[in-house]
Structures are given as structure tokens and as C-alpha cells.
PDB file of C-alpha atoms in Angstrom:
ATOM      1  CA  UNK G   1     -67.279  64.281 -88.282  1.00  0.00           C
ATOM      2  CA  UNK G   2     -69.932  66.938 -87.695  1.00  0.00           C
ATOM      3  CA  UNK G   3     -73.463  66.182 -86.569  1.00  0.00           C
ATOM      4  CA  UNK G   4     -76.629  68.197 -87.034  1.00  0.00           C
ATOM      5  CA  UNK G   5     -80.126  67.286 -85.840  1.00  0.00           C
ATOM      6  CA  UNK G   6     -80.799  65.092 -88.883  1.00  0.00           C
ATOM      7  CA  UNK G   7     -77.450  64.707 -90.665  1.00  0.00           C
ATOM      8  CA  UNK G   8     -73.829  63.687 -90.502  1.00  0.00           C
ATOM      9  CA  UNK G   9     -71.062  65.544 -92.364  1.00  0.00           C
ATOM     10  CA  UNK G  10     -68.046  63.250 -92.633  1.00  0.00           C
ATOM     11  CA  UNK G  11     -64.979  62.190 -94.567  1.00  0.00           C
ATOM     12  CA  UNK G  12     -65.651  60.330 -97.807  1.00  0.00           C
ATOM     13  CA  UNK G  13     -65.237  56.572 -98.139  1.00  0.00           C
ATOM     14  CA  UNK G  14     -64.894  54.499-101.296  1.00  0.00           C
ATOM     15  CA  UNK G  15     -68.508  53.379-100.756  1.00  0.00           C
ATOM     16  CA  UNK G  16     -69.539  56.966-101.545  1.00  0.00           C
ATOM     17  CA  UNK G  17     -67.919  57.021-104.983  1.00  0.00           C
ATOM     18  CA  UNK G  18     -70.562  55.080-106.923  1.00  0.00           C
ATOM     19  CA  UNK G  19     -73.589  56.958-105.526  1.00  0.00           C
ATOM     20  CA  UNK G  20     -71.682  60.199-106.152  1.00  0.00           C
ATOM     21  CA  UNK G  21     -71.054  59.163-109.769  1.00  0.00           C
ATOM     22  CA  UNK G  22     -74.733  58.270-110.170  1.00  0.00           C
ATOM     23  CA  UNK G  23     -75.683  61.677-108.793  1.00  0.00           C
ATOM     24  CA  UNK G  24     -73.252  63.450-111.157  1.00  0.00           C
ATOM     25  CA  UNK G  25     -74.756  61.666-114.167  1.00  0.00           C
ATOM     26  CA  UNK G  26     -78.317  62.729-113.238  1.00  0.00           C
ATOM     27  CA  UNK G  27     -79.481  65.431-115.666  1.00  0.00           C
ATOM     28  CA  UNK G  28     -81.634  67.099-112.996  1.00  0.00           C
ATOM     29  CA  UNK G  29     -78.855  67.252-110.401  1.00  0.00           C
ATOM     30  CA  UNK G  30     -76.405  68.572-112.987  1.00  0.00           C
ATOM     31  CA  UNK G  31     -78.860  70.931-114.698  1.00  0.00           C
ATOM     32  CA  UNK G  32     -76.830  74.001-113.725  1.00  0.00           C
ATOM     33  CA  UNK G  33     -73.423  72.576-114.607  1.00  0.00           C
ATOM     34  CA  UNK G  34     -71.919  72.718-118.102  1.00  0.00           C
ATOM     35  CA  UNK G  35     -72.087  68.919-118.530  1.00  0.00           C
ATOM     36  CA  UNK G  36     -72.779  65.610-116.849  1.00  0.00           C
ATOM     37  CA  UNK G  37     -69.776  63.870-115.326  1.00  0.00           C
ATOM     38  CA  UNK G  38     -68.620  60.432-116.382  1.00  0.00           C
ATOM     39  CA  UNK G  39     -68.059  57.798-113.727  1.00  0.00           C
ATOM     40  CA  UNK G  40     -64.282  58.229-113.961  1.00  0.00           C
ATOM     41  CA  UNK G  41     -64.577  62.044-113.682  1.00  0.00           C
ATOM     42  CA  UNK G  42     -66.800  61.647-110.625  1.00  0.00           C
ATOM     43  CA  UNK G  43     -64.438  59.148-108.998  1.00  0.00           C
ATOM     44  CA  UNK G  44     -61.503  61.480-109.649  1.00  0.00           C
ATOM     45  CA  UNK G  45     -63.384  64.412-108.117  1.00  0.00           C
ATOM     46  CA  UNK G  46     -64.383  62.352-105.070  1.00  0.00           C
ATOM     47  CA  UNK G  47     -60.785  61.275-104.533  1.00  0.00           C
ATOM     48  CA  UNK G  48     -59.609  64.909-104.733  1.00  0.00           C
ATOM     49  CA  UNK G  49     -62.256  65.995-102.217  1.00  0.00           C
ATOM     50  CA  UNK G  50     -61.310  63.107 -99.931  1.00  0.00           C
ATOM     51  CA  UNK G  51     -57.591  64.033-100.148  1.00  0.00           C
ATOM     52  CA  UNK G  52     -58.314  67.707 -99.422  1.00  0.00           C
ATOM     53  CA  UNK G  53     -60.267  66.797 -96.290  1.00  0.00           C
ATOM     54  CA  UNK G  54     -57.410  64.523 -95.257  1.00  0.00           C
ATOM     55  CA  UNK G  55     -54.899  67.361 -95.750  1.00  0.00           C
ATOM     56  CA  UNK G  56     -56.902  70.286 -94.358  1.00  0.00           C
ATOM     57  CA  UNK G  57     -59.216  68.584 -91.870  1.00  0.00           C
ATOM     58  CA  UNK G  58     -62.234  70.165 -93.612  1.00  0.00           C
ATOM     59  CA  UNK G  59     -63.786  70.428 -97.060  1.00  0.00           C
ATOM     60  CA  UNK G  60     -66.796  69.282 -99.033  1.00  0.00           C
ATOM     61  CA  UNK G  61     -67.928  66.659 -96.538  1.00  0.00           C
ATOM     62  CA  UNK G  62     -69.922  63.594 -97.528  1.00  0.00           C
ATOM     63  CA  UNK G  63     -73.463  63.914 -96.237  1.00  0.00           C
ATOM     64  CA  UNK G  64     -75.472  61.061 -94.769  1.00  0.00           C
ATOM     65  CA  UNK G  65     -78.565  60.520 -92.684  1.00  0.00           C
ATOM     66  CA  UNK G  66     -77.468  58.796 -89.441  1.00  0.00           C
ATOM     67  CA  UNK G  67     -78.476  55.151 -89.065  1.00  0.00           C
ATOM     68  CA  UNK G  68     -79.010  54.872 -92.825  1.00  0.00           C
ATOM     69  CA  UNK G  69     -75.271  54.846 -93.650  1.00  0.00           C
ATOM     70  CA  UNK G  70     -76.056  56.139 -97.098  1.00  0.00           C
ATOM     71  CA  UNK G  71     -74.312  58.901 -99.035  1.00  0.00           C
ATOM     72  CA  UNK G  72     -76.886  61.526-100.062  1.00  0.00           C
ATOM     73  CA  UNK G  73     -74.554  64.203-101.397  1.00  0.00           C
ATOM     74  CA  UNK G  74     -71.996  66.667-100.126  1.00  0.00           C
ATOM     75  CA  UNK G  75     -72.002  69.977 -98.272  1.00  0.00           C
ATOM     76  CA  UNK G  76     -69.054  71.954 -97.071  1.00  0.00           C
ATOM     77  CA  UNK G  77     -66.233  74.356 -97.668  1.00  0.00           C
ATOM     78  CA  UNK G  78     -63.768  74.644-100.515  1.00  0.00           C
ATOM     79  CA  UNK G  79     -61.009  76.962-101.718  1.00  0.00           C
ATOM     80  CA  UNK G  80     -61.790  77.809-105.362  1.00  0.00           C
ATOM     81  CA  UNK G  81     -59.081  78.169-108.000  1.00  0.00           C
ATOM     82  CA  UNK G  82     -57.170  81.445-108.024  1.00  0.00           C
ATOM     83  CA  UNK G  83     -58.666  82.416-111.383  1.00  0.00           C
ATOM     84  CA  UNK G  84     -61.962  83.418-109.764  1.00  0.00           C
ATOM     85  CA  UNK G  85     -62.390  87.217-109.782  1.00  0.00           C
ATOM     86  CA  UNK G  86     -62.959  87.276-105.996  1.00  0.00           C
ATOM     87  CA  UNK G  87     -60.084  84.955-104.981  1.00  0.00           C
ATOM     88  CA  UNK G  88     -58.589  84.238-102.564  1.00  0.00           C
ATOM     89  CA  UNK G  89     -61.630  83.028-100.664  1.00  0.00           C
ATOM     90  CA  UNK G  90     -63.416  80.053 -99.154  1.00  0.00           C
ATOM     91  CA  UNK G  91     -66.722  79.029-100.687  1.00  0.00           C
ATOM     92  CA  UNK G  92     -69.574  77.010 -99.278  1.00  0.00           C
ATOM     93  CA  UNK G  93     -71.235  74.559-101.627  1.00  0.00           C
ATOM     94  CA  UNK G  94     -73.527  71.552-101.857  1.00  0.00           C
ATOM     95  CA  UNK G  95     -74.822  68.920-104.216  1.00  0.00           C
ATOM     96  CA  UNK G  96     -77.504  66.441-103.152  1.00  0.00           C
ATOM     97  CA  UNK G  97     -79.155  63.485-104.833  1.00  0.00           C
ATOM     98  CA  UNK G  98     -82.526  64.504-106.238  1.00  0.00           C
ATOM     99  CA  UNK G  99     -84.538  62.309-103.855  1.00  0.00           C
ATOM    100  CA  UNK G 100     -83.231  64.410-100.939  1.00  0.00           C
ATOM    101  CA  UNK G 101     -84.163  67.813-102.355  1.00  0.00           C
ATOM    102  CA  UNK G 102     -86.774  69.936-100.604  1.00  0.00           C
ATOM    103  CA  UNK G 103     -86.234  68.389 -97.160  1.00  0.00           C
ATOM    104  CA  UNK G 104     -84.061  71.178 -95.741  1.00  0.00           C
ATOM    105  CA  UNK G 105     -80.941  69.002 -95.721  1.00  0.00           C
ATOM    106  CA  UNK G 106     -78.759  71.387 -97.757  1.00  0.00           C
ATOM    107  CA  UNK G 107     -79.743  74.301 -95.519  1.00  0.00           C
ATOM    108  CA  UNK G 108     -79.219  72.382 -92.268  1.00  0.00           C
ATOM    109  CA  UNK G 109     -75.810  71.077 -93.316  1.00  0.00           C
ATOM    110  CA  UNK G 110     -74.737  74.432 -94.795  1.00  0.00           C
ATOM    111  CA  UNK G 111     -75.604  76.199 -91.531  1.00  0.00           C
ATOM    112  CA  UNK G 112     -73.300  73.775 -89.716  1.00  0.00           C
ATOM    113  CA  UNK G 113     -70.568  74.293 -92.326  1.00  0.00           C
ATOM    114  CA  UNK G 114     -70.806  78.073 -91.807  1.00  0.00           C
ATOM    115  CA  UNK G 115     -70.530  77.545 -88.064  1.00  0.00           C
ATOM    116  CA  UNK G 116     -67.355  75.554 -88.696  1.00  0.00           C
ATOM    117  CA  UNK G 117     -66.008  78.227 -91.065  1.00  0.00           C
ATOM    118  CA  UNK G 118     -66.461  81.045 -88.590  1.00  0.00           C
ATOM    119  CA  UNK G 119     -65.906  79.321 -85.228  1.00  0.00           C
ATOM    120  CA  UNK G 120     -63.227  76.739 -86.065  1.00  0.00           C
ATOM    121  CA  UNK G 121     -61.432  78.258 -89.056  1.00  0.00           C
ATOM    122  CA  UNK G 122     -62.012  81.848 -87.896  1.00  0.00           C
ATOM    123  CA  UNK G 123     -62.719  83.013 -91.452  1.00  0.00           C
ATOM    124  CA  UNK G 124     -63.747  86.631 -92.000  1.00  0.00           C
ATOM    125  CA  UNK G 125     -66.038  85.826 -94.936  1.00  0.00           C
ATOM    126  CA  UNK G 126     -67.501  82.922 -96.904  1.00  0.00           C
ATOM    127  CA  UNK G 127     -68.774  83.130-100.486  1.00  0.00           C
ATOM    128  CA  UNK G 128     -71.037  81.008-102.633  1.00  0.00           C
ATOM    129  CA  UNK G 129     -71.796  81.204-106.319  1.00  0.00           C
ATOM    130  CA  UNK G 130     -73.978  79.583-108.925  1.00  0.00           C
ATOM    131  CA  UNK G 131     -75.298  80.195-112.392  1.00  0.00           C
ATOM    132  CA  UNK G 132     -77.931  82.951-112.573  1.00  0.00           C
ATOM    133  CA  UNK G 133     -80.733  80.458-113.305  1.00  0.00           C
ATOM    134  CA  UNK G 134     -80.144  78.247-110.238  1.00  0.00           C
ATOM    135  CA  UNK G 135     -82.834  79.684-107.976  1.00  0.00           C
ATOM    136  CA  UNK G 136     -82.875  76.604-105.705  1.00  0.00           C
ATOM    137  CA  UNK G 137     -79.238  77.110-104.698  1.00  0.00           C
ATOM    138  CA  UNK G 138     -79.776  80.843-104.311  1.00  0.00           C
ATOM    139  CA  UNK G 139     -82.688  80.073-101.976  1.00  0.00           C
ATOM    140  CA  UNK G 140     -80.363  77.978 -99.780  1.00  0.00           C
ATOM    141  CA  UNK G 141     -77.807  80.804 -99.813  1.00  0.00           C
ATOM    142  CA  UNK G 142     -80.483  83.224 -98.612  1.00  0.00           C
ATOM    143  CA  UNK G 143     -81.787  80.816 -95.953  1.00  0.00           C
ATOM    144  CA  UNK G 144     -78.307  80.551 -94.423  1.00  0.00           C
ATOM    145  CA  UNK G 145     -78.028  84.335 -94.258  1.00  0.00           C
ATOM    146  CA  UNK G 146     -75.954  85.046 -97.346  1.00  0.00           C
ATOM    147  CA  UNK G 147     -76.624  88.148 -99.448  1.00  0.00           C
ATOM    148  CA  UNK G 148     -76.312  88.653-103.164  1.00  0.00           C
ATOM    149  CA  UNK G 149     -73.228  90.836-103.629  1.00  0.00           C
ATOM    150  CA  UNK G 150     -74.550  92.245-106.901  1.00  0.00           C
ATOM    151  CA  UNK G 151     -71.199  91.285-108.433  1.00  0.00           C
ATOM    152  CA  UNK G 152     -72.221  88.856-111.156  1.00  0.00           C
ATOM    153  CA  UNK G 153     -69.278  87.402-113.044  1.00  0.00           C
ATOM    154  CA  UNK G 154     -68.488  85.225-116.000  1.00  0.00           C
ATOM    155  CA  UNK G 155     -67.142  81.919-114.684  1.00  0.00           C
ATOM    156  CA  UNK G 156     -63.575  81.625-115.979  1.00  0.00           C
ATOM    157  CA  UNK G 157     -63.812  77.827-116.430  1.00  0.00           C
ATOM    158  CA  UNK G 158     -66.960  77.919-118.574  1.00  0.00           C
ATOM    159  CA  UNK G 159     -67.026  78.875-122.243  1.00  0.00           C
ATOM    160  CA  UNK G 160     -68.165  82.523-122.517  1.00  0.00           C
ATOM    161  CA  UNK G 161     -70.919  81.604-124.987  1.00  0.00           C
ATOM    162  CA  UNK G 162     -72.342  78.903-122.687  1.00  0.00           C
ATOM    163  CA  UNK G 163     -75.726  79.870-121.161  1.00  0.00           C
ATOM    164  CA  UNK G 164     -74.433  78.968-117.678  1.00  0.00           C
ATOM    165  CA  UNK G 165     -71.325  81.136-117.827  1.00  0.00           C
ATOM    166  CA  UNK G 166     -72.800  84.082-115.912  1.00  0.00           C
ATOM    167  CA  UNK G 167     -72.826  83.490-112.153  1.00  0.00           C
ATOM    168  CA  UNK G 168     -74.148  85.291-109.094  1.00  0.00           C
ATOM    169  CA  UNK G 169     -71.887  85.811-106.091  1.00  0.00           C
ATOM    170  CA  UNK G 170     -73.295  85.588-102.571  1.00  0.00           C
ATOM    171  CA  UNK G 171     -71.347  86.479 -99.423  1.00  0.00           C
ATOM    172  CA  UNK G 172     -71.633  86.421 -95.660  1.00  0.00           C
ATOM    173  CA  UNK G 173     -69.192  87.921 -93.175  1.00  0.00           C
ATOM    174  CA  UNK G 174     -68.420  86.536 -89.755  1.00  0.00           C
ATOM    175  CA  UNK G 175     -70.189  89.491 -88.106  1.00  0.00           C
ATOM    176  CA  UNK G 176     -73.282  89.044 -90.298  1.00  0.00           C
ATOM    177  CA  UNK G 177     -73.320  85.344 -89.458  1.00  0.00           C
ATOM    178  CA  UNK G 178     -73.074  86.107 -85.711  1.00  0.00           C
ATOM    179  CA  UNK G 179     -76.018  88.493 -85.984  1.00  0.00           C
ATOM    180  CA  UNK G 180     -78.061  85.787 -87.728  1.00  0.00           C
ATOM    181  CA  UNK G 181     -77.400  83.076 -85.134  1.00  0.00           C
ATOM    182  CA  UNK G 182     -78.119  85.241 -82.066  1.00  0.00           C
TER     183      UNK G 182
END
């Protein structure tokens, strides 16, 4: 469990699965993904995330506002599949329910996740990526000190003709992160 000023990053519980599925079926939340997720797909994903956190001790943590005991999304670290052109790596990512957008929650939690990546896991670098049209996620990447690498790529798990296939790649090194937090 990791605390920030306004948030709690924690292991997932089964109570998180339904709100996660609702979030993953929201067309606005999933605007920059190839498709909406069904409830069973969302439950399967949540179980995988939960198992990874159990195994590694870290991952895409469930996000809640303390004293509300309500799942509002996830923020954290993940090891992408080896088919990514920049693998092996650790990425930082987030997905929040629409009602929690624009409140600085993704940025606050992502800053804490980067702190964990560099201070606890002693990583040399963290990446993040999104489709070229997702300016909101790119804004979070920039707010947490990440820089556009200029190395756009075609996501290997998305059909090449799909409008969301092209992705931007952002990066931050441990030394860059240390300069930002001082």
C-alpha cells in the first residue's frame, strides 16, 4: 500500500472488479483503445493485474480516495510484452473513471509510482506510451517529467490499419527523475 496526499495505491480486491468493468465499458474512458472491454475481459484483466502484484509486490495498483473506500481506477508499473520495439522495459500507466479526470489524481499517483520505480526497484528508466491522439495522457507524462522520445511506433498488438495503431513513446531516466524532484 502506497499513500499520497489524496490517494491510496493498493492491491486489488474483488470489490474492484465491477467498477473496473464499468470503467472499461465507458466509451470515453476507452476512447484511445481499439475496443471496449466486456465484463468478462475486464474481470480477467483485473485478476491478472492482481496476480502480478501478488507475485512481484508491485504493478498497476488499484487507486482509491482514502475514507471513501471506492475504486477510481489504476495507476502503476507494468512490464509490457516482449514484442514491443523498446522491450525489455517497465512502463508506467493509468486508467481512471471519467468522473475523476481533471483532478490531478493520475499525476499525483504516477509521481508516487515513479518514486517507487526509482527508489524501491532501482530502475534505470521508465517508459510510457499511448496513441498519438491521446493528448490527456501525454499531458500527464509531461507533468511527471517524462519526455517524448521522438520514437513513434506501430503498436504490435493493434491492426496496422487501425487509426490508433501509431503510438508515441515517452521516457524518463532515474537521473532525470532525481533532477525533477530536487
